[in-house]
PDB file of C-alpha atoms in Angstrom:
ATOM      1  CA  MET P   1      54.909 -88.859 134.282  1.00  0.00           C
ATOM      2  CA  THR P   2      51.905 -90.565 132.163  1.00  0.00           C
ATOM      3  CA  VAL P   3      49.197 -92.696 133.317  1.00  0.00           C
ATOM      4  CA  TRP P   4      48.566 -93.533 129.957  1.00  0.00           C
ATOM      5  CA  ARG P   5      48.467 -97.541 129.462  1.00  0.00           C
ATOM      6  CA  GLU P   6      48.413 -97.498 125.930  1.00  0.00           C
ATOM      7  CA  ARG P   7      51.786 -98.314 123.646  1.00  0.00           C
ATOM      8  CA  GLN P   8      50.996 -95.568 121.252  1.00  0.00           C
ATOM      9  CA  SER P   9      49.769 -92.077 122.886  1.00  0.00           C
ATOM     10  CA  LEU P  10      46.320 -91.011 122.610  1.00  0.00           C
ATOM     11  CA  ILE P  11      45.124 -88.876 119.415  1.00  0.00           C
ATOM     12  CA  LEU P  12      43.303 -85.559 119.684  1.00  0.00           C
ATOM     13  CA  ALA P  13      41.627 -84.609 116.627  1.00  0.00           C
ATOM     14  CA  SER P  14      42.216 -80.985 116.808  1.00  0.00           C
ATOM     15  CA  GLN P  15      45.285 -78.264 116.846  1.00  0.00           C
ATOM     16  CA  SER P  16      43.661 -76.993 120.204  1.00  0.00           C
ATOM     17  CA  ALA P  17      46.491 -76.211 122.609  1.00  0.00           C
ATOM     18  CA  VAL P  18      44.380 -75.811 125.399  1.00  0.00           C
ATOM     19  CA  ARG P  19      42.641 -79.102 125.086  1.00  0.00           C
ATOM     20  CA  LYS P  20      45.935 -81.009 124.666  1.00  0.00           C
ATOM     21  CA  SER P  21      47.448 -79.356 127.513  1.00  0.00           C
ATOM     22  CA  LEU P  22      44.108 -80.260 129.659  1.00  0.00           C
ATOM     23  CA  LEU P  23      45.125 -84.261 128.510  1.00  0.00           C
ATOM     24  CA  ALA P  24      48.492 -83.521 129.000  1.00  0.00           C
ATOM     25  CA  ASN P  25      48.700 -82.070 132.420  1.00  0.00           C
ATOM     26  CA  ALA P  26      46.185 -85.140 133.413  1.00  0.00           C
ATOM     27  CA  GLY P  27      49.407 -87.355 132.947  1.00  0.00           C
ATOM     28  CA  ILE P  28      48.227 -88.781 129.128  1.00  0.00           C
ATOM     29  CA  ALA P  29      50.307 -89.240 126.585  1.00  0.00           C
ATOM     30  CA  VAL P  30      48.932 -87.577 123.684  1.00  0.00           C
ATOM     31  CA  GLU P  31      49.596 -85.845 120.221  1.00  0.00           C
ATOM     32  CA  THR P  32      47.294 -83.440 118.218  1.00  0.00           C
ATOM     33  CA  ILE P  33      46.350 -84.191 114.497  1.00  0.00           C
ATOM     34  CA  PRO P  34      43.793 -81.998 113.406  1.00  0.00           C
ATOM     35  CA  ALA P  35      40.732 -83.139 111.360  1.00  0.00           C
ATOM     36  CA  ASP P  36      40.671 -80.938 108.179  1.00  0.00           C
ATOM     37  CA  ILE P  37      37.125 -81.454 107.559  1.00  0.00           C
ATOM     38  CA  ASP P  38      34.458 -78.383 106.601  1.00  0.00           C
ATOM     39  CA  GLU P  39      32.847 -78.128 110.082  1.00  0.00           C
ATOM     40  CA  ARG P  40      30.015 -75.666 108.457  1.00  0.00           C
ATOM     41  CA  ALA P  41      29.172 -77.977 105.421  1.00  0.00           C
ATOM     42  CA  ILE P  42      28.805 -81.052 107.604  1.00  0.00           C
ATOM     43  CA  GLN P  43      26.313 -78.437 110.255  1.00  0.00           C
ATOM     44  CA  GLN P  44      24.242 -77.204 107.355  1.00  0.00           C
ATOM     45  CA  SER P  45      23.860 -80.921 105.419  1.00  0.00           C
ATOM     46  CA  SER P  46      22.462 -82.357 109.494  1.00  0.00           C
ATOM     47  CA  GLY P  47      19.852 -80.229 109.505  1.00  0.00           C
ATOM     48  CA  LEU P  48      20.043 -80.025 113.209  1.00  0.00           C
ATOM     49  CA  LYS P  49      19.694 -76.790 115.131  1.00  0.00           C
ATOM     50  CA  ASP P  50      20.187 -77.863 118.486  1.00  0.00           C
ATOM     51  CA  PRO P  51      23.641 -76.584 119.654  1.00  0.00           C
ATOM     52  CA  GLY P  52      24.371 -79.701 121.745  1.00  0.00           C
ATOM     53  CA  GLU P  53      23.522 -81.861 119.134  1.00  0.00           C
ATOM     54  CA  ILE P  54      25.661 -79.828 116.549  1.00  0.00           C
ATOM     55  CA  ALA P  55      28.666 -79.729 118.787  1.00  0.00           C
ATOM     56  CA  ALA P  56      28.504 -83.648 119.120  1.00  0.00           C
ATOM     57  CA  LEU P  57      28.200 -84.273 115.911  1.00  0.00           C
ATOM     58  CA  LEU P  58      31.076 -82.485 114.781  1.00  0.00           C
ATOM     59  CA  ALA P  59      33.298 -84.193 117.736  1.00  0.00           C
ATOM     60  CA  CYS P  60      32.417 -87.102 116.555  1.00  0.00           C
ATOM     61  CA  GLU P  61      33.203 -86.304 112.586  1.00  0.00           C
ATOM     62  CA  LYS P  62      36.294 -84.749 113.521  1.00  0.00           C
ATOM     63  CA  ALA P  63      37.472 -87.904 115.531  1.00  0.00           C
ATOM     64  CA  THR P  64      36.073 -90.834 112.798  1.00  0.00           C
ATOM     65  CA  PHE P  65      37.946 -88.435 110.450  1.00  0.00           C
ATOM     66  CA  ILE P  66      41.069 -89.246 112.103  1.00  0.00           C
ATOM     67  CA  SER P  67      40.348 -92.276 113.032  1.00  0.00           C
ATOM     68  CA  ALA P  68      39.954 -93.726 109.561  1.00  0.00           C
ATOM     69  CA  LYS P  69      43.448 -92.978 109.364  1.00  0.00           C
ATOM     70  CA  PHE P  70      44.570 -94.193 112.215  1.00  0.00           C
ATOM     71  CA  PRO P  71      42.015 -97.377 112.899  1.00  0.00           C
ATOM     72  CA  ASP P  72      44.127 -99.035 115.989  1.00  0.00           C
ATOM     73  CA  ARG P  73      44.064 -95.513 117.914  1.00  0.00           C
ATOM     74  CA  TYR P  74      41.972 -94.253 120.488  1.00  0.00           C
ATOM     75  CA  VAL P  75      41.339 -90.825 119.061  1.00  0.00           C
ATOM     76  CA  VAL P  76      39.290 -88.266 121.013  1.00  0.00           C
ATOM     77  CA  GLY P  77      37.089 -85.585 118.843  1.00  0.00           C
ATOM     78  CA  ALA P  78      35.655 -81.831 120.387  1.00  0.00           C
ATOM     79  CA  ASP P  79      33.976 -79.387 119.406  1.00  0.00           C
ATOM     80  CA  GLN P  80      32.253 -76.307 121.386  1.00  0.00           C
ATOM     81  CA  THR P  81      28.964 -74.427 120.075  1.00  0.00           C
ATOM     82  CA  LEU P  82      28.063 -70.925 121.791  1.00  0.00           C
ATOM     83  CA  ALA P  83      24.340 -70.268 121.733  1.00  0.00           C
ATOM     84  CA  LEU P  84      22.380 -67.260 122.780  1.00  0.00           C
ATOM     85  CA  GLY P  85      18.594 -68.359 122.965  1.00  0.00           C
ATOM     86  CA  ASP P  86      18.304 -69.609 118.970  1.00  0.00           C
ATOM     87  CA  GLN P  87      21.298 -67.862 117.769  1.00  0.00           C
ATOM     88  CA  LEU P  88      24.327 -69.528 116.690  1.00  0.00           C
ATOM     89  CA  PHE P  89      27.726 -67.882 116.260  1.00  0.00           C
ATOM     90  CA  SER P  90      31.094 -68.928 114.501  1.00  0.00           C
ATOM     91  CA  LYS P  91      34.621 -67.741 115.506  1.00  0.00           C
ATOM     92  CA  PRO P  92      34.586 -63.962 114.437  1.00  0.00           C
ATOM     93  CA  ALA P  93      36.630 -63.762 110.982  1.00  0.00           C
ATOM     94  CA  ASN P  94      38.388 -60.238 112.335  1.00  0.00           C
ATOM     95  CA  ARG P  95      38.121 -57.521 114.601  1.00  0.00           C
ATOM     96  CA  ALA P  96      35.426 -56.087 113.476  1.00  0.00           C
ATOM     97  CA  ALA P  97      33.015 -59.392 113.912  1.00  0.00           C
ATOM     98  CA  ALA P  98      34.939 -59.973 117.428  1.00  0.00           C
ATOM     99  CA  GLU P  99      33.470 -56.297 118.698  1.00  0.00           C
ATOM    100  CA  ALA P 100      29.935 -56.995 117.036  1.00  0.00           C
ATOM    101  CA  GLN P 101      29.597 -60.875 119.013  1.00  0.00           C
ATOM    102  CA  ILE P 102      30.524 -59.018 122.470  1.00  0.00           C
ATOM    103  CA  THR P 103      28.911 -55.980 121.893  1.00  0.00           C
ATOM    104  CA  THR P 104      25.342 -58.808 121.033  1.00  0.00           C
ATOM    105  CA  LEU P 105      26.643 -60.928 124.141  1.00  0.00           C
ATOM    106  CA  SER P 106      27.056 -57.938 126.655  1.00  0.00           C
ATOM    107  CA  GLY P 107      24.848 -58.201 129.642  1.00  0.00           C
ATOM    108  CA  GLN P 108      23.651 -61.412 128.229  1.00  0.00           C
ATOM    109  CA  THR P 109      23.702 -65.383 129.666  1.00  0.00           C
ATOM    110  CA  HIS P 110      24.828 -67.612 127.120  1.00  0.00           C
ATOM    111  CA  ALA P 111      25.559 -71.232 126.682  1.00  0.00           C
ATOM    112  CA  LEU P 112      28.152 -72.874 126.057  1.00  0.00           C
ATOM    113  CA  HIS P 113      27.735 -76.564 124.696  1.00  0.00           C
ATOM    114  CA  SER P 114      31.065 -78.549 124.952  1.00  0.00           C
ATOM    115  CA  ALA P 115      31.201 -82.000 123.045  1.00  0.00           C
ATOM    116  CA  VAL P 116      33.517 -84.571 122.884  1.00  0.00           C
ATOM    117  CA  SER P 117      33.979 -88.140 121.423  1.00  0.00           C
ATOM    118  CA  VAL P 118      36.523 -91.479 121.922  1.00  0.00           C
ATOM    119  CA  VAL P 119      36.673 -93.050 118.635  1.00  0.00           C
ATOM    120  CA  LYS P 120      38.862 -96.440 117.750  1.00  0.00           C
ATOM    121  CA  GLY P 121      38.699 -97.995 114.634  1.00  0.00           C
ATOM    122  CA  ARG P 122      36.063 -95.750 113.305  1.00  0.00           C
ATOM    123  CA  VAL P 123      33.738 -96.661 116.062  1.00  0.00           C
ATOM    124  CA  THR P 124      32.461 -94.572 118.499  1.00  0.00           C
ATOM    125  CA  LEU P 125      33.081 -95.643 121.788  1.00  0.00           C
ATOM    126  CA  PHE P 126      32.216 -92.511 123.866  1.00  0.00           C
ATOM    127  CA  SER P 127      30.304 -89.617 123.585  1.00  0.00           C
ATOM    128  CA  HIS P 128      29.167 -86.495 125.746  1.00  0.00           C
ATOM    129  CA  VAL P 129      27.930 -83.115 126.334  1.00  0.00           C
ATOM    130  CA  SER P 130      28.467 -80.351 128.716  1.00  0.00           C
ATOM    131  CA  VAL P 131      27.026 -77.040 129.218  1.00  0.00           C
ATOM    132  CA  ALA P 132      28.094 -74.024 130.825  1.00  0.00           C
ATOM    133  CA  ARG P 133      26.446 -70.891 131.024  1.00  0.00           C
ATOM    134  CA  MET P 134      28.207 -67.643 130.985  1.00  0.00           C
ATOM    135  CA  THR P 135      26.953 -63.905 132.104  1.00  0.00           C
ATOM    136  CA  MET P 136      29.051 -61.030 130.569  1.00  0.00           C
ATOM    137  CA  ARG P 137      28.991 -57.869 131.969  1.00  0.00           C
ATOM    138  CA  ALA P 138      27.141 -54.702 130.342  1.00  0.00           C
ATOM    139  CA  LEU P 139      29.788 -53.060 128.527  1.00  0.00           C
ATOM    140  CA  THR P 140      30.360 -50.102 126.842  1.00  0.00           C
ATOM    141  CA  GLY P 141      32.152 -49.628 123.519  1.00  0.00           C
ATOM    142  CA  SER P 142      35.344 -48.215 124.574  1.00  0.00           C
ATOM    143  CA  GLU P 143      35.631 -51.433 127.375  1.00  0.00           C
ATOM    144  CA  ILE P 144      34.921 -53.469 124.488  1.00  0.00           C
ATOM    145  CA  ALA P 145      37.662 -52.282 122.440  1.00  0.00           C
ATOM    146  CA  ALA P 146      40.366 -51.501 125.007  1.00  0.00           C
ATOM    147  CA  TYR P 147      39.498 -55.669 125.267  1.00  0.00           C
ATOM    148  CA  VAL P 148      40.210 -56.261 121.376  1.00  0.00           C
ATOM    149  CA  ASP P 149      43.230 -54.295 121.916  1.00  0.00           C
ATOM    150  CA  GLU P 150      44.516 -56.098 124.506  1.00  0.00           C
ATOM    151  CA  ALA P 151      43.367 -59.280 123.857  1.00  0.00           C
ATOM    152  CA  GLY P 152      44.720 -58.515 119.978  1.00  0.00           C
ATOM    153  CA  ASP P 153      44.343 -61.532 117.297  1.00  0.00           C
ATOM    154  CA  ALA P 154      43.369 -64.085 119.888  1.00  0.00           C
ATOM    155  CA  VAL P 155      39.929 -62.401 119.559  1.00  0.00           C
ATOM    156  CA  THR P 156      39.544 -64.457 115.978  1.00  0.00           C
ATOM    157  CA  ALA P 157      40.723 -67.470 117.973  1.00  0.00           C
ATOM    158  CA  SER P 158      37.499 -68.548 119.783  1.00  0.00           C
ATOM    159  CA  VAL P 159      33.694 -68.419 119.518  1.00  0.00           C
ATOM    160  CA  GLY P 160      32.733 -65.511 121.201  1.00  0.00           C
ATOM    161  CA  ALA P 161      36.161 -63.468 120.819  1.00  0.00           C
ATOM    162  CA  TYR P 162      37.255 -64.599 124.395  1.00  0.00           C
ATOM    163  CA  GLN P 163      39.847 -67.085 125.981  1.00  0.00           C
ATOM    164  CA  LEU P 164      38.248 -67.479 129.587  1.00  0.00           C
ATOM    165  CA  GLU P 165      42.091 -68.808 131.070  1.00  0.00           C
ATOM    166  CA  ARG P 166      43.058 -65.225 129.535  1.00  0.00           C
ATOM    167  CA  THR P 167      41.743 -61.764 129.725  1.00  0.00           C
ATOM    168  CA  GLY P 168      38.423 -62.575 128.542  1.00  0.00           C
ATOM    169  CA  VAL P 169      37.540 -63.584 131.784  1.00  0.00           C
ATOM    170  CA  HIS P 170      37.022 -59.954 132.591  1.00  0.00           C
ATOM    171  CA  LEU P 171      34.372 -59.750 130.352  1.00  0.00           C
ATOM    172  CA  PHE P 172      32.174 -61.818 132.977  1.00  0.00           C
ATOM    173  CA  ASP P 173      29.654 -61.091 135.713  1.00  0.00           C
ATOM    174  CA  ARG P 174      28.926 -64.543 136.343  1.00  0.00           C
ATOM    175  CA  ILE P 175      29.875 -68.463 135.114  1.00  0.00           C
ATOM    176  CA  GLU P 176      27.738 -71.233 136.080  1.00  0.00           C
ATOM    177  CA  GLY P 177      29.161 -74.313 134.890  1.00  0.00           C
ATOM    178  CA  ASP P 178      32.522 -76.941 134.792  1.00  0.00           C
ATOM    179  CA  HIS P 179      36.177 -75.274 134.143  1.00  0.00           C
ATOM    180  CA  PHE P 180      36.590 -77.802 131.653  1.00  0.00           C
ATOM    181  CA  THR P 181      33.735 -77.068 129.628  1.00  0.00           C
ATOM    182  CA  ILE P 182      34.245 -73.843 129.356  1.00  0.00           C
ATOM    183  CA  LEU P 183      37.618 -74.558 128.224  1.00  0.00           C
ATOM    184  CA  GLY P 184      36.245 -76.887 125.338  1.00  0.00           C
ATOM    185  CA  LEU P 185      37.058 -80.339 126.611  1.00  0.00           C
ATOM    186  CA  PRO P 186      34.777 -81.726 129.361  1.00  0.00           C
ATOM    187  CA  LEU P 187      37.294 -83.707 130.935  1.00  0.00           C
ATOM    188  CA  LEU P 188      36.381 -85.504 133.996  1.00  0.00           C
ATOM    189  CA  PRO P 189      33.403 -87.527 131.848  1.00  0.00           C
ATOM    190  CA  VAL P 190      36.864 -88.720 129.137  1.00  0.00           C
ATOM    191  CA  LEU P 191      38.720 -89.831 132.428  1.00  0.00           C
ATOM    192  CA  ALA P 192      35.995 -91.594 133.275  1.00  0.00           C
ATOM    193  CA  PHE P 193      35.672 -93.689 130.105  1.00  0.00           C
ATOM    194  CA  LEU P 194      39.186 -94.372 129.789  1.00  0.00           C
ATOM    195  CA  ARG P 195      39.166 -95.372 133.327  1.00  0.00           C
ATOM    196  CA  SER P 196      36.395 -97.692 132.540  1.00  0.00           C
ATOM    197  CA  ARG P 197      38.503 -98.726 129.356  1.00  0.00           C
ATOM    198  CA  ASN P 198      41.137 -99.817 132.031  1.00  0.00           C
ATOM    199  CA  LEU P 199      43.390 -97.160 129.575  1.00  0.00           C
ATOM    200  CA  LEU P 200      44.508 -95.115 133.123  1.00  0.00           C
ATOM    201  CA  ALA P 201      46.900 -96.503 135.489  1.00  0.00           C
ATOM    202  CA  VAL P 202      44.851 -94.172 138.152  1.00  0.00           C
TER     203      VAL P 202
END
């Protein structure tokens, strides 16, 4: 069943299976077309330091990039940044980098900034940033190694080296924030916007 009223499906400018499933489970016809942009180069040239502003910029850039190819379609772009104080994190490149990230985050509270943009015809129609605060348990070296062994290659797929919807949940003591924000797509604000455009049947 779909509640999406447009003849053509919504485009998600991301290869994230989790983001796609969130939209699809909400009854939206969606297809993924990842945006081939250099995120780090865009971030560096922007001069932005605020993690929320960086996430918002990258979400908009992804959606705009795909919108240029499909100007008559609604395109959703999303991005997430992880900040521990003034320190920003990117996806770990390998197991050693994953262990190093978890070691740094262990016993600390970090912030996930999840941004989303909706673009059509290269015009940004909607932009939103949500924040979740994540408190990681104080972990021993052996506990971190055991987690990385269990998670396998997935540790390099997400910033912070964890997926909360999987074994990454074991790393945490406390979570403050919207579940969808943590998964990388502030879904409720997106649905509210789509309804405001009469794009949803509910």
